[in-house]
Short mmCIF file of C-alpha atoms and ligand atoms in Angstrom, two decimals:
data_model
loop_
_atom_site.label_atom_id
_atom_site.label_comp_id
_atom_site.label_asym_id
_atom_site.label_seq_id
_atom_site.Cartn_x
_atom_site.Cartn_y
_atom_site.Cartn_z
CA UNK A 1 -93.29 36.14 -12.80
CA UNK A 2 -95.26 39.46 -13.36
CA UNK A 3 -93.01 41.23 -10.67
CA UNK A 4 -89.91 40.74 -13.28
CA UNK A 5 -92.17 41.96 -16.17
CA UNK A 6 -90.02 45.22 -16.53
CA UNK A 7 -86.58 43.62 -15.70
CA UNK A 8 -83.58 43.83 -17.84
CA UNK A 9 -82.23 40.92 -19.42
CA UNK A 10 -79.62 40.77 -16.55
CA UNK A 11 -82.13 40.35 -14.22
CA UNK A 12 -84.69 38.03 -16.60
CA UNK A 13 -81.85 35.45 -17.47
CA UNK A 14 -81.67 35.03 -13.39
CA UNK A 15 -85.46 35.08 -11.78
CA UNK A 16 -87.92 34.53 -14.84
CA UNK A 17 -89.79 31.31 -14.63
CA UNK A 18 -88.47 30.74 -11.41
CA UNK A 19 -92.39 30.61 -9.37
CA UNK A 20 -93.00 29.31 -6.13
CA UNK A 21 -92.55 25.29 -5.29
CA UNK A 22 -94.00 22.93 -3.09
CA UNK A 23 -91.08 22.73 -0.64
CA UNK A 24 -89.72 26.40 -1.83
CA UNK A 25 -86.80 25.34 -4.11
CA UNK A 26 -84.91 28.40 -4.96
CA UNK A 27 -84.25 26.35 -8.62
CA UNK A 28 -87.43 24.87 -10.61
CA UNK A 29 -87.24 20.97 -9.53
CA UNK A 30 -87.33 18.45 -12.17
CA UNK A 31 -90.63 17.04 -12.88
CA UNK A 32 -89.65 13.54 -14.05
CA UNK A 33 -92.76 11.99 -15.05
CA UNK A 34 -94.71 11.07 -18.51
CA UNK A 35 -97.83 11.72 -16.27
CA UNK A 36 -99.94 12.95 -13.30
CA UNK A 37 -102.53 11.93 -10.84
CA UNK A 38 -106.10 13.50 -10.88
CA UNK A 39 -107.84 13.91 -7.43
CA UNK A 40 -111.07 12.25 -9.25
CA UNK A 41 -111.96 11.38 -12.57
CA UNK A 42 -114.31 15.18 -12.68
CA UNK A 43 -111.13 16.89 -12.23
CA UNK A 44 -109.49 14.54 -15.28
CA UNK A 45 -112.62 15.24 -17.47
CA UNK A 46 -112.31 19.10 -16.50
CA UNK A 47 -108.75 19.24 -17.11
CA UNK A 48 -108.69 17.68 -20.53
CA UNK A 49 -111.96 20.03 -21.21
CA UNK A 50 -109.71 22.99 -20.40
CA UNK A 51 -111.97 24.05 -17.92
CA UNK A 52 -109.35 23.56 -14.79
CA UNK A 53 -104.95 24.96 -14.91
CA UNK A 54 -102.98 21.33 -14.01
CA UNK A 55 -100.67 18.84 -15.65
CA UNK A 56 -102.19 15.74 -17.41
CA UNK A 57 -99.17 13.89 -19.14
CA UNK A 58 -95.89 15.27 -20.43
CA UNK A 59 -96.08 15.56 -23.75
CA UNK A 60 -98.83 18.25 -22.84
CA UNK A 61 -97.47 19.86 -20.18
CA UNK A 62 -94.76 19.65 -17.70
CA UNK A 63 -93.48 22.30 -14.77
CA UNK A 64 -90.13 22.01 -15.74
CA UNK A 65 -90.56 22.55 -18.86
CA UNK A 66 -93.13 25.52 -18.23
CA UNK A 67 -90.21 27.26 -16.04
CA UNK A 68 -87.81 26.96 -19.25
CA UNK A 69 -90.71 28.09 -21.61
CA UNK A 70 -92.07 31.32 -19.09
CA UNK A 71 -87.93 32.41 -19.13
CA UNK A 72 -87.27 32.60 -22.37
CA UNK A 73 -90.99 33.99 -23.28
CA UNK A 74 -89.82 36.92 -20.97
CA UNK A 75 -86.72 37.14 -22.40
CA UNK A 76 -87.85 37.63 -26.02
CA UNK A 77 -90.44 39.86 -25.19
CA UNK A 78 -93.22 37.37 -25.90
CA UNK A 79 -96.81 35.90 -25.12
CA UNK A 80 -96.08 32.52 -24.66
CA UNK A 81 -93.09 29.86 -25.44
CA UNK A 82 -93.12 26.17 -26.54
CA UNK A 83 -90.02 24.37 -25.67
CA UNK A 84 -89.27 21.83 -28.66
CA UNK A 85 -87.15 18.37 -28.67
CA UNK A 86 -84.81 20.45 -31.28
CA UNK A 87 -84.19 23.64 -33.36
CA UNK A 88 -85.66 21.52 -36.49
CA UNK A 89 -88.60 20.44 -34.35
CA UNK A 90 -89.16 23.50 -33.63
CA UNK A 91 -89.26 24.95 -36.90
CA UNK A 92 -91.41 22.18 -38.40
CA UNK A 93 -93.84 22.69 -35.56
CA UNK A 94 -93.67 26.65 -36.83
CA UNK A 95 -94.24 25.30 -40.55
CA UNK A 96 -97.07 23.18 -39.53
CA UNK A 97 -99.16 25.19 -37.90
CA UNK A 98 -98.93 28.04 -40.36
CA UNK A 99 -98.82 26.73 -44.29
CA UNK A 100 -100.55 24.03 -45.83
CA UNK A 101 -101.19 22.52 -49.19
CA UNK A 102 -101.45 25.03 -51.96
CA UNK A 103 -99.44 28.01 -49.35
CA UNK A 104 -96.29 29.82 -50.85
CA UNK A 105 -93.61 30.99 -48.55
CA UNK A 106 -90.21 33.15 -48.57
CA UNK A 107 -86.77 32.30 -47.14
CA UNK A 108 -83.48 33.24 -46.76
CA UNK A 109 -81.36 31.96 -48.80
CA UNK A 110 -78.41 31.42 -46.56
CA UNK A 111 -80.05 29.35 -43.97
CA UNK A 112 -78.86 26.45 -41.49
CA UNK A 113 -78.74 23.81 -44.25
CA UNK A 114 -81.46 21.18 -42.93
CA UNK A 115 -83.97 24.38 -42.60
CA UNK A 116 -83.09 25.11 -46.79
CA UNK A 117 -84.18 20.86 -47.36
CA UNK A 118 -86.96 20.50 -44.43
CA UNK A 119 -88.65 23.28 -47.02
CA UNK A 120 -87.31 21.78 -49.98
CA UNK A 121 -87.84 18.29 -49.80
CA UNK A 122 -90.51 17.49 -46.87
CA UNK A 123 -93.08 20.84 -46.91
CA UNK A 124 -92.83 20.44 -51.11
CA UNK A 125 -94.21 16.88 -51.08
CA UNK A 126 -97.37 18.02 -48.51
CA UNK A 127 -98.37 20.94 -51.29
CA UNK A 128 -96.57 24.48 -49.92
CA UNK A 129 -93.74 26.10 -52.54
CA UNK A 130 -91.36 27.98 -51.56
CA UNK A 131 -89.21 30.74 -52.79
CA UNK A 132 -85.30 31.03 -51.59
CA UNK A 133 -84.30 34.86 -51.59
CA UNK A 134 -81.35 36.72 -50.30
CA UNK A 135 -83.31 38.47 -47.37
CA UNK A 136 -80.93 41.33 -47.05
CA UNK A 137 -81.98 42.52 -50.27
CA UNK A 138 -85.46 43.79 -50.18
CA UNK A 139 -86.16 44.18 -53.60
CA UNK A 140 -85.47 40.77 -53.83
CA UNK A 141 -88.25 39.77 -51.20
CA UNK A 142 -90.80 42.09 -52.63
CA UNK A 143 -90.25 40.57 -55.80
CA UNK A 144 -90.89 36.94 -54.55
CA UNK A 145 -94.56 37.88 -53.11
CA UNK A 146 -97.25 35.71 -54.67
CA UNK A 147 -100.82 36.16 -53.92
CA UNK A 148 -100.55 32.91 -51.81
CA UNK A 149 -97.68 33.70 -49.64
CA UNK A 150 -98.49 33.47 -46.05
CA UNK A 151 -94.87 33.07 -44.65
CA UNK A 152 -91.60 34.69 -44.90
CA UNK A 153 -89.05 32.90 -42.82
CA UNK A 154 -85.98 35.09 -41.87
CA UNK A 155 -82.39 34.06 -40.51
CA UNK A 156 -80.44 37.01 -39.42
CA UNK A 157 -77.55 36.59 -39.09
CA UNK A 158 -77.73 33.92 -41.92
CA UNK A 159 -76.19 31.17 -40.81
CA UNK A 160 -72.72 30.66 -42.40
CA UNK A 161 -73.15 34.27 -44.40
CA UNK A 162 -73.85 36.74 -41.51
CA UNK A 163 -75.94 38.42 -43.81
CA UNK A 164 -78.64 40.61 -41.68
CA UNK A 165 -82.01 41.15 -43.13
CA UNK A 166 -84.04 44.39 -41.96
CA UNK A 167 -86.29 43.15 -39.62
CA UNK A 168 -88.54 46.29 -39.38
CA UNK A 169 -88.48 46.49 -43.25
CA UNK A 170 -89.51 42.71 -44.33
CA UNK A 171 -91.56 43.10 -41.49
CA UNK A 172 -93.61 45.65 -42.67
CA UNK A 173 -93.31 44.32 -46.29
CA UNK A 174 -95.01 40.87 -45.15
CA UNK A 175 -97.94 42.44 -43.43
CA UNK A 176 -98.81 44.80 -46.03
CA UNK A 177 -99.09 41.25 -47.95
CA UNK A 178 -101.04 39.43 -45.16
CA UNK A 179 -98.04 37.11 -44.61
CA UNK A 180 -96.09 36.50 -41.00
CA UNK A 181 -93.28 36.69 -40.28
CA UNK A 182 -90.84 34.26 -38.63
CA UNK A 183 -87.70 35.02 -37.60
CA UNK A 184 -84.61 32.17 -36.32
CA UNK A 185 -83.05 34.43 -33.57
CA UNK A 186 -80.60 31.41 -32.71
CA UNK A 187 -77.31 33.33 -33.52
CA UNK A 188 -78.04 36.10 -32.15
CA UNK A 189 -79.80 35.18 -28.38
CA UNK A 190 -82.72 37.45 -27.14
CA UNK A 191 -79.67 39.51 -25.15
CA UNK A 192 -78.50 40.66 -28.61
CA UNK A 193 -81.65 40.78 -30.58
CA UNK A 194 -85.44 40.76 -30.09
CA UNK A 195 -86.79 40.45 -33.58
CA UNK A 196 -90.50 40.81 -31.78
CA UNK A 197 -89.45 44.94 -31.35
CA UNK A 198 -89.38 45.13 -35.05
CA UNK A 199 -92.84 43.49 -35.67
CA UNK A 200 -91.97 39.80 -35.98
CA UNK A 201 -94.56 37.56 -35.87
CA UNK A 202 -93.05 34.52 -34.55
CA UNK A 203 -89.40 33.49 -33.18
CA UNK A 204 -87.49 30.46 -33.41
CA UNK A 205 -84.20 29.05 -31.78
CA UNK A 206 -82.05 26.23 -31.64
CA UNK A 207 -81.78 26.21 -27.77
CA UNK A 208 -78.87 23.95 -28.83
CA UNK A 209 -76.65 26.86 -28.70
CA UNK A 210 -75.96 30.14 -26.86
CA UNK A 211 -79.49 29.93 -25.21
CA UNK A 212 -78.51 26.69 -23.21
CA UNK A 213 -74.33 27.26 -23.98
CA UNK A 214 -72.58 24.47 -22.78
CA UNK A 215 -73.05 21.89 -26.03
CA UNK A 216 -74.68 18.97 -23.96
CA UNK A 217 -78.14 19.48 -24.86
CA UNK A 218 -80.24 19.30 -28.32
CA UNK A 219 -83.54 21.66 -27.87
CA UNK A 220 -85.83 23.75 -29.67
CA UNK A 221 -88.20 26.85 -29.12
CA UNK A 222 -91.37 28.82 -30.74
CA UNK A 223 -92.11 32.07 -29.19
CA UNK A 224 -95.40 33.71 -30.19
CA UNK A 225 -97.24 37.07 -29.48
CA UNK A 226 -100.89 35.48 -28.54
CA UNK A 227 -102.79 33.00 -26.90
CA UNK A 228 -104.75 32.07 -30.03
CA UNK A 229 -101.84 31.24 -31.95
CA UNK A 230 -99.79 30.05 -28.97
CA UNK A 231 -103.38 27.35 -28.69
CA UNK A 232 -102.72 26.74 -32.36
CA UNK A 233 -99.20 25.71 -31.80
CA UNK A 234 -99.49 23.90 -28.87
CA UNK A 235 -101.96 21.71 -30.28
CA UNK A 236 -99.99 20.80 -33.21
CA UNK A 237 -96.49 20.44 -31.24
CA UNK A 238 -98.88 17.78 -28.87
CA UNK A 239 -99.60 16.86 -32.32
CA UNK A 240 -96.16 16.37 -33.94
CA UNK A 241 -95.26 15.34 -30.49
CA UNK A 242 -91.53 16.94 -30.47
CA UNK A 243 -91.53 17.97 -26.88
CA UNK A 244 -88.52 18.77 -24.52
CA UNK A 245 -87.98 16.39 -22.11
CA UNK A 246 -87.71 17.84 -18.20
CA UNK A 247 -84.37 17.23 -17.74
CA UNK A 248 -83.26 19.28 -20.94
CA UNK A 249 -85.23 21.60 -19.71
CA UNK A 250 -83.78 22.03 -16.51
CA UNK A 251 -80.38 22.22 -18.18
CA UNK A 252 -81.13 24.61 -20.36
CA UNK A 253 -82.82 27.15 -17.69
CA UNK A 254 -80.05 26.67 -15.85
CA UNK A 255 -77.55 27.73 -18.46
CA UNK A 256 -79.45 30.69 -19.50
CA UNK A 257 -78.76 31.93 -15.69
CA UNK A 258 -75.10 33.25 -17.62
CA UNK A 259 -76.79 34.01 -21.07
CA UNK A 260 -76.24 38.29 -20.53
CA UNK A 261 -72.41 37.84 -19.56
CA UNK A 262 -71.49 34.78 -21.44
CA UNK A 263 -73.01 36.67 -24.88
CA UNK A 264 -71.09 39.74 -23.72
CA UNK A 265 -67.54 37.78 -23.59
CA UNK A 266 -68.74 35.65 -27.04
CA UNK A 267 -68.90 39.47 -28.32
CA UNK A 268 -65.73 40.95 -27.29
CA UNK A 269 -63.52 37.71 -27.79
CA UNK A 270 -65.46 37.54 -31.47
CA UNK A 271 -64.43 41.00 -31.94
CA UNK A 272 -61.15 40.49 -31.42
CA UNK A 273 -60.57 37.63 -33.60
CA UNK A 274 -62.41 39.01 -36.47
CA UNK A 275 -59.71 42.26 -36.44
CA UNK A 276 -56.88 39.56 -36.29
CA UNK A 277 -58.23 37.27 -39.04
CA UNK A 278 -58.64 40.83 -41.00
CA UNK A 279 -55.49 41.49 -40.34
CA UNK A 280 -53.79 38.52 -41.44
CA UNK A 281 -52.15 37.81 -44.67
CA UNK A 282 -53.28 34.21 -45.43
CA UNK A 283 -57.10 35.32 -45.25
CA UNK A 284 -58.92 36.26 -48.15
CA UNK A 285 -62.02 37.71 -46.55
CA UNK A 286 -63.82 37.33 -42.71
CA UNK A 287 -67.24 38.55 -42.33
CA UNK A 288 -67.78 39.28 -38.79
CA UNK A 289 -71.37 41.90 -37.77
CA UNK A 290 -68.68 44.16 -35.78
CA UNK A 291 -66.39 44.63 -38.91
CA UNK A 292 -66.82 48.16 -41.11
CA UNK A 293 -66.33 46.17 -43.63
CA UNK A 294 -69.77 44.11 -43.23
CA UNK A 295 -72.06 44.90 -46.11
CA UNK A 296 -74.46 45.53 -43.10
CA UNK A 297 -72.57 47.20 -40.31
CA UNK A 298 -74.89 50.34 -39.92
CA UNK A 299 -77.96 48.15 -40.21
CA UNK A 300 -76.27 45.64 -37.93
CA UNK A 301 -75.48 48.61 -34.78
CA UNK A 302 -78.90 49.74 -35.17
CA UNK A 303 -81.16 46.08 -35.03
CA UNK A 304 -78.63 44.38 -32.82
CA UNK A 305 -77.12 44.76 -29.60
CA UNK A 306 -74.25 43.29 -30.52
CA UNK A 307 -72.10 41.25 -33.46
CA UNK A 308 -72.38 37.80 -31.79
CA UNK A 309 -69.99 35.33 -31.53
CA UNK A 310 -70.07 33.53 -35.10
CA UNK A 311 -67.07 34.58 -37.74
CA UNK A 312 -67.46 33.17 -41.45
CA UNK A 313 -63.85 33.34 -43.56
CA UNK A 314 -62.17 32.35 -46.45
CA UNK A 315 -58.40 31.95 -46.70
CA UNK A 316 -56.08 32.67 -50.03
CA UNK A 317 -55.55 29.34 -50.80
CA UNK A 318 -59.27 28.22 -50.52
CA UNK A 319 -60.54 24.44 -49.66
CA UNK A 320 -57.27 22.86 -49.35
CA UNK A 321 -56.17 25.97 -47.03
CA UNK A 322 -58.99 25.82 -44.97
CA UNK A 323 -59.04 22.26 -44.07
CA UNK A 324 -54.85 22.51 -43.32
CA UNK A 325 -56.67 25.05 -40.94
CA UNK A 326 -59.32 22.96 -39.41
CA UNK A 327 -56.78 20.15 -39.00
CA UNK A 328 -54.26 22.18 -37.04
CA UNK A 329 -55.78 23.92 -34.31
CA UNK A 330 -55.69 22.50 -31.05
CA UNK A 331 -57.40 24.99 -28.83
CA UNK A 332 -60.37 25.20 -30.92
CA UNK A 333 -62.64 21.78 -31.63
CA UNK A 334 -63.48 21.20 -35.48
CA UNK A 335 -67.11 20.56 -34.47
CA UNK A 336 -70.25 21.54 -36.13
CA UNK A 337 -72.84 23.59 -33.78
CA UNK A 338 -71.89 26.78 -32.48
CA UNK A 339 -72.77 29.09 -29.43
CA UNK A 340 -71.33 26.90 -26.55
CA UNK A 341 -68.54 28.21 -23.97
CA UNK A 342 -65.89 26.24 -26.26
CA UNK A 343 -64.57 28.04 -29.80
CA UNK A 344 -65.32 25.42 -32.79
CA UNK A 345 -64.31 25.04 -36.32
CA UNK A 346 -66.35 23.83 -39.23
CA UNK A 347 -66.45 23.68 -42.66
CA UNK A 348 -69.78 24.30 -43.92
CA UNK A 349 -70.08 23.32 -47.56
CA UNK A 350 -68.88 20.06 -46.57
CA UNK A 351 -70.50 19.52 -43.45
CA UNK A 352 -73.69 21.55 -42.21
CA UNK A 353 -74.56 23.04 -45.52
CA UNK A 354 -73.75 19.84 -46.96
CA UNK A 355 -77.29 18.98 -47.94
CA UNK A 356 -78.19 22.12 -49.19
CA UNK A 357 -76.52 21.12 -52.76
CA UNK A 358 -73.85 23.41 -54.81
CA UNK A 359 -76.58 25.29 -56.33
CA UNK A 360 -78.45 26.31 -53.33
CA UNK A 361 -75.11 27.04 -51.62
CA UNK A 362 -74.22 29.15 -54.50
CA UNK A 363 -77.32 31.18 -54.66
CA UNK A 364 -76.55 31.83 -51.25
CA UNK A 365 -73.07 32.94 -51.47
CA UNK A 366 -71.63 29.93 -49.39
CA UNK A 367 -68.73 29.34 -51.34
CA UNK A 368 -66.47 26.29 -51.37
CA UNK A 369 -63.70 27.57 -49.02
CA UNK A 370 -65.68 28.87 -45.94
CA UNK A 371 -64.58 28.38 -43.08
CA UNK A 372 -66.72 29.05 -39.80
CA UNK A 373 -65.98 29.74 -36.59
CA UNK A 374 -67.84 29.97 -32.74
CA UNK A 375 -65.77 31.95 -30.77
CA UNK A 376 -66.66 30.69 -27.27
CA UNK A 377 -65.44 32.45 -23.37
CA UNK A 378 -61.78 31.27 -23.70
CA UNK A 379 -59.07 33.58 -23.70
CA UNK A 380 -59.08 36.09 -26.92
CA UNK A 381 -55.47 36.01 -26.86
CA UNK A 382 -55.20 32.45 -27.01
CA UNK A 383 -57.69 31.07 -29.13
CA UNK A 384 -55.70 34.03 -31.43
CA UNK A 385 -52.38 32.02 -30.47
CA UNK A 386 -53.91 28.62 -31.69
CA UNK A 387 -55.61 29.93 -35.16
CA UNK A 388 -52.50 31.72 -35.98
CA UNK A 389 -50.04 28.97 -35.45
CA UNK A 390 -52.64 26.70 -37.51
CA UNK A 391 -52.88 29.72 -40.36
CA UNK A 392 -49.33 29.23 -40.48
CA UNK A 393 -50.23 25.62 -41.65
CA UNK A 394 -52.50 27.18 -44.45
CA UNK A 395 -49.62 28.33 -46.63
CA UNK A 396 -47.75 25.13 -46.27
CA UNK A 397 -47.73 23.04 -49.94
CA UNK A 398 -48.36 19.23 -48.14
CA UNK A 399 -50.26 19.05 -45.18
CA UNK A 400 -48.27 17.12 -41.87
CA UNK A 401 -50.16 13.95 -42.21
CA UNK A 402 -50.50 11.79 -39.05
CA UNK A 403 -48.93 14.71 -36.88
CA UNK A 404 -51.71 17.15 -36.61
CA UNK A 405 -54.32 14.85 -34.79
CA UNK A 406 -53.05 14.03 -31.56
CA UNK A 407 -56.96 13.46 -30.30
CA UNK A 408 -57.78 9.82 -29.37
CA UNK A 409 -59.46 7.57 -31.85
CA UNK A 410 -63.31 8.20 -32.13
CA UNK A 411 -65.06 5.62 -30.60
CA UNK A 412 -67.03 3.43 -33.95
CA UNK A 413 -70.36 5.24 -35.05
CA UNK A 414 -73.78 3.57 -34.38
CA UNK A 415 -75.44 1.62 -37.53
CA UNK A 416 -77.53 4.66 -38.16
CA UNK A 417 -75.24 7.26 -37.94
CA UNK A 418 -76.13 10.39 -40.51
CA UNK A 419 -73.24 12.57 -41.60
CA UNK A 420 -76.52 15.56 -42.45
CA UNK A 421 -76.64 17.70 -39.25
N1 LCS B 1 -81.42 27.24 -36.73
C1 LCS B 1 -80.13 27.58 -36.82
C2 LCS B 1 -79.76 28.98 -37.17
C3 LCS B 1 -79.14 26.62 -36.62
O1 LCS B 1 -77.86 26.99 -36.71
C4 LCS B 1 -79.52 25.29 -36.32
C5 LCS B 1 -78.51 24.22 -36.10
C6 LCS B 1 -80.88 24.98 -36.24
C7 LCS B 1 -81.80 25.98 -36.45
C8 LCS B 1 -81.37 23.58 -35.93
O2 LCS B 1 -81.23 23.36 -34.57
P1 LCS B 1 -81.05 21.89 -33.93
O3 LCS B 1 -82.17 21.06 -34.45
O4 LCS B 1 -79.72 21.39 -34.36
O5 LCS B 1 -81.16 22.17 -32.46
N2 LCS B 1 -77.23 24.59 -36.51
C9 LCS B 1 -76.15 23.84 -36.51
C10 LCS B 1 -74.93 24.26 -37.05
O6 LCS B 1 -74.73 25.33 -37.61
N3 LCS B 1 -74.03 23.33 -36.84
O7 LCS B 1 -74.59 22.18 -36.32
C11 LCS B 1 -75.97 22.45 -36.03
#
């Protein structure tokens, strides 16, 4: 809506993408259906022409979904936004329309792990290299310019490693080149970082996490600056045909209603914890954005408005410490994801940096015993309670086996079950 075109993210999260109804619904209703009506077959032909604005079938086009998509364009400070069936969908979409054969492009090292093999494994085998750098170090990117680069793809925070690239640096190193830049804003959430300020090209999330926040929907987004490259992408995501359904996006809209306060409690609960896991004696090291001792902390205050709600650490006694950690609490849910109301517990190397490989986790820095955390809206004090009675665990020579999971039996995995997230 134009009038909210100045608003502050307060007010965005609330009104944008919320236009006028048939019926004046405060909330945008949910368009369930894979297709609509013309008034005569002229106005079909002029539609699919382009010639006339309307809905033709879902995969193209949906009002729900166009609410979601006009919000979170707004939010980021954006042209347009394409709402995607997932994060990965999303950034294969983002791939696809920008490299093909013979292309070369730059990313971070430290990445969600599926990004690191969705370049490794699936863009190798249609022609496009790619080099793996640690984007915090811009040497390091300058270094891995070819003459056919045409992408660098940016996590910041890297997700487990919280390491923050310069945005307005690798931005301006990548257009110097005649390369884009694309930048996965999931951990951070347009509240606490809009990487289009800084001269990104394109932005990515999972809407997975804080965007939508309450861990019952898988969703993706592409934000661009223009409507020719917001045409290019549409047509390929109509392409690749990795749409959001309506009803996700409904749910996700409506969870992004709380996205200013519920990143502002992820921040100060985060904080907290990170100063008591610092503080502790069975922890080797916690890298938190809001901690001095980040290798980043200046660059962090200045590109960021605020340290987020993700926590990486290792404790003294490594693996088998960790996982006496991640079987002992009982507040916090050892579940992979991350930016939902609830605090989780995961184990990367093992589980979502699993496919990665020990020698990409390596080069990135993910070492065997990290431990990651999501601090969600609880209580500070007591999601403090819970880790410290289960880092009391972490020193203890044999785990309690058979006492520390008191949560019912799983129910049995589908055939087809992967253990890669
Ligand atoms: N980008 C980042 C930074 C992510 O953390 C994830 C998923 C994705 C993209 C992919 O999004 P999805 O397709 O799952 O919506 N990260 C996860 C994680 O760290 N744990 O489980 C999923």
């Amino acid at each position: 809506m134009t009038q909210h075109d100045k608003a502050s993210p307060e007010t965005l999260v609330v009104h944008a993408g919320t236009d006028r109804y048939q019926f004046g619904p405060v909330i945008p209703p949910i368009y369930a259906t894979s297709t609509f009506y013309f008034t005569d077959a002229e106005q079909g032909a002029a539609l699919f022409a382009g010639e006339e604005h309307g809905y033709i079938y879902s995969r193209m086009g949906n009002p729900t979904v166009e609410a979601l998509e006009k919000c979170i364009a707004a939010l980021e400070g954006g042209h347009r936004a394409l709402a995607c069936a997932s994060g990965m969908a999303a950034i294969h979409t983002t791939f696809a329309s920008l490299l093909e054969a013979g292309d070369h492009m730059i990313l971070s090292d430290a990445v969600y792990g599926p990004t690191c093999t969705l370049v490794e494994t699936v863009l190798t085998r249609y022609g496009i290299e790619s080099t793996g750098v640690d984007t915090s170090d811009l040497a390091a990117i300058e270094r891995a310019f070819r003459p056919n680069t045409k992408v660098v793809y940016v996590e910041t925070p890297g997700n487990p490693t919280l390491m923050i690239a310069d945005l307005k640096a690798v931005c301006r190193l990548a257009h110097e080149r005649g390369a884009l830049v694309v930048v996965d804003n999931t951990f951070m959430s347009p509240i606490l970082q809009q990487p289009f300020r800084w001269g990104t090209d394109i932005v990515v999330h999972s809407l997975t996490k804080f965007l939508n926040g309450h861990a019952d929907v898988v969703g993706g987004v592409i934000v661009v600056r223009d409507e020719t490259r917001y045409g290019a992408f549409r047509k390929m995501l109509n392409q690749l045909g990795g749409v959001l359904p309506p009803f996700e996006s409904f749910l996700v809209h409506r969870g992004i209603k709380t996205l200013a306060l519920r990143m502002k409690q992820h921040c100060v609960n985060a904080q907290k914890i990170a100063e008591f896991l610092a503080s502790h004696s069975a922890v080797e090291w916690v890298r938190y954005p809001g901690l001095t001792s980040h290798p980043q902390y200046e660059l962090a205050r200045t590109q960021m408005a605020g340290a987020g709600g993700i926590i990486s650490f290792e404790l003294k006694g490594g693996v088998e410490a960790g996982r006496r950690v991640m079987n002992s609490v009982k507040l916090c849910t050892l579940a992979v994801s991350l930016g939902g109301v609830e605090t989780l517990i995961q184990h990367p190397p093992s589980m979502t940096h699993a496919t990665m490989g020990p020698e990409a986790r390596r080069r990135a820095h993910i070492t065997d015993g990290l431990v990651r955390l999501s601090i969600g809206i609880e209580n500070a004090d007591e999601i403090i309670a819970d880790l410290e009675q289960a880092l009391s665990n972490a020193t203890v020579k044999t785990a309690p086996r058979g006492m520390v999971d008191r949560r019912p039996k799983p129910a049995p995995q589908p055939d087809h079950h992967t253990s890669t997230t």
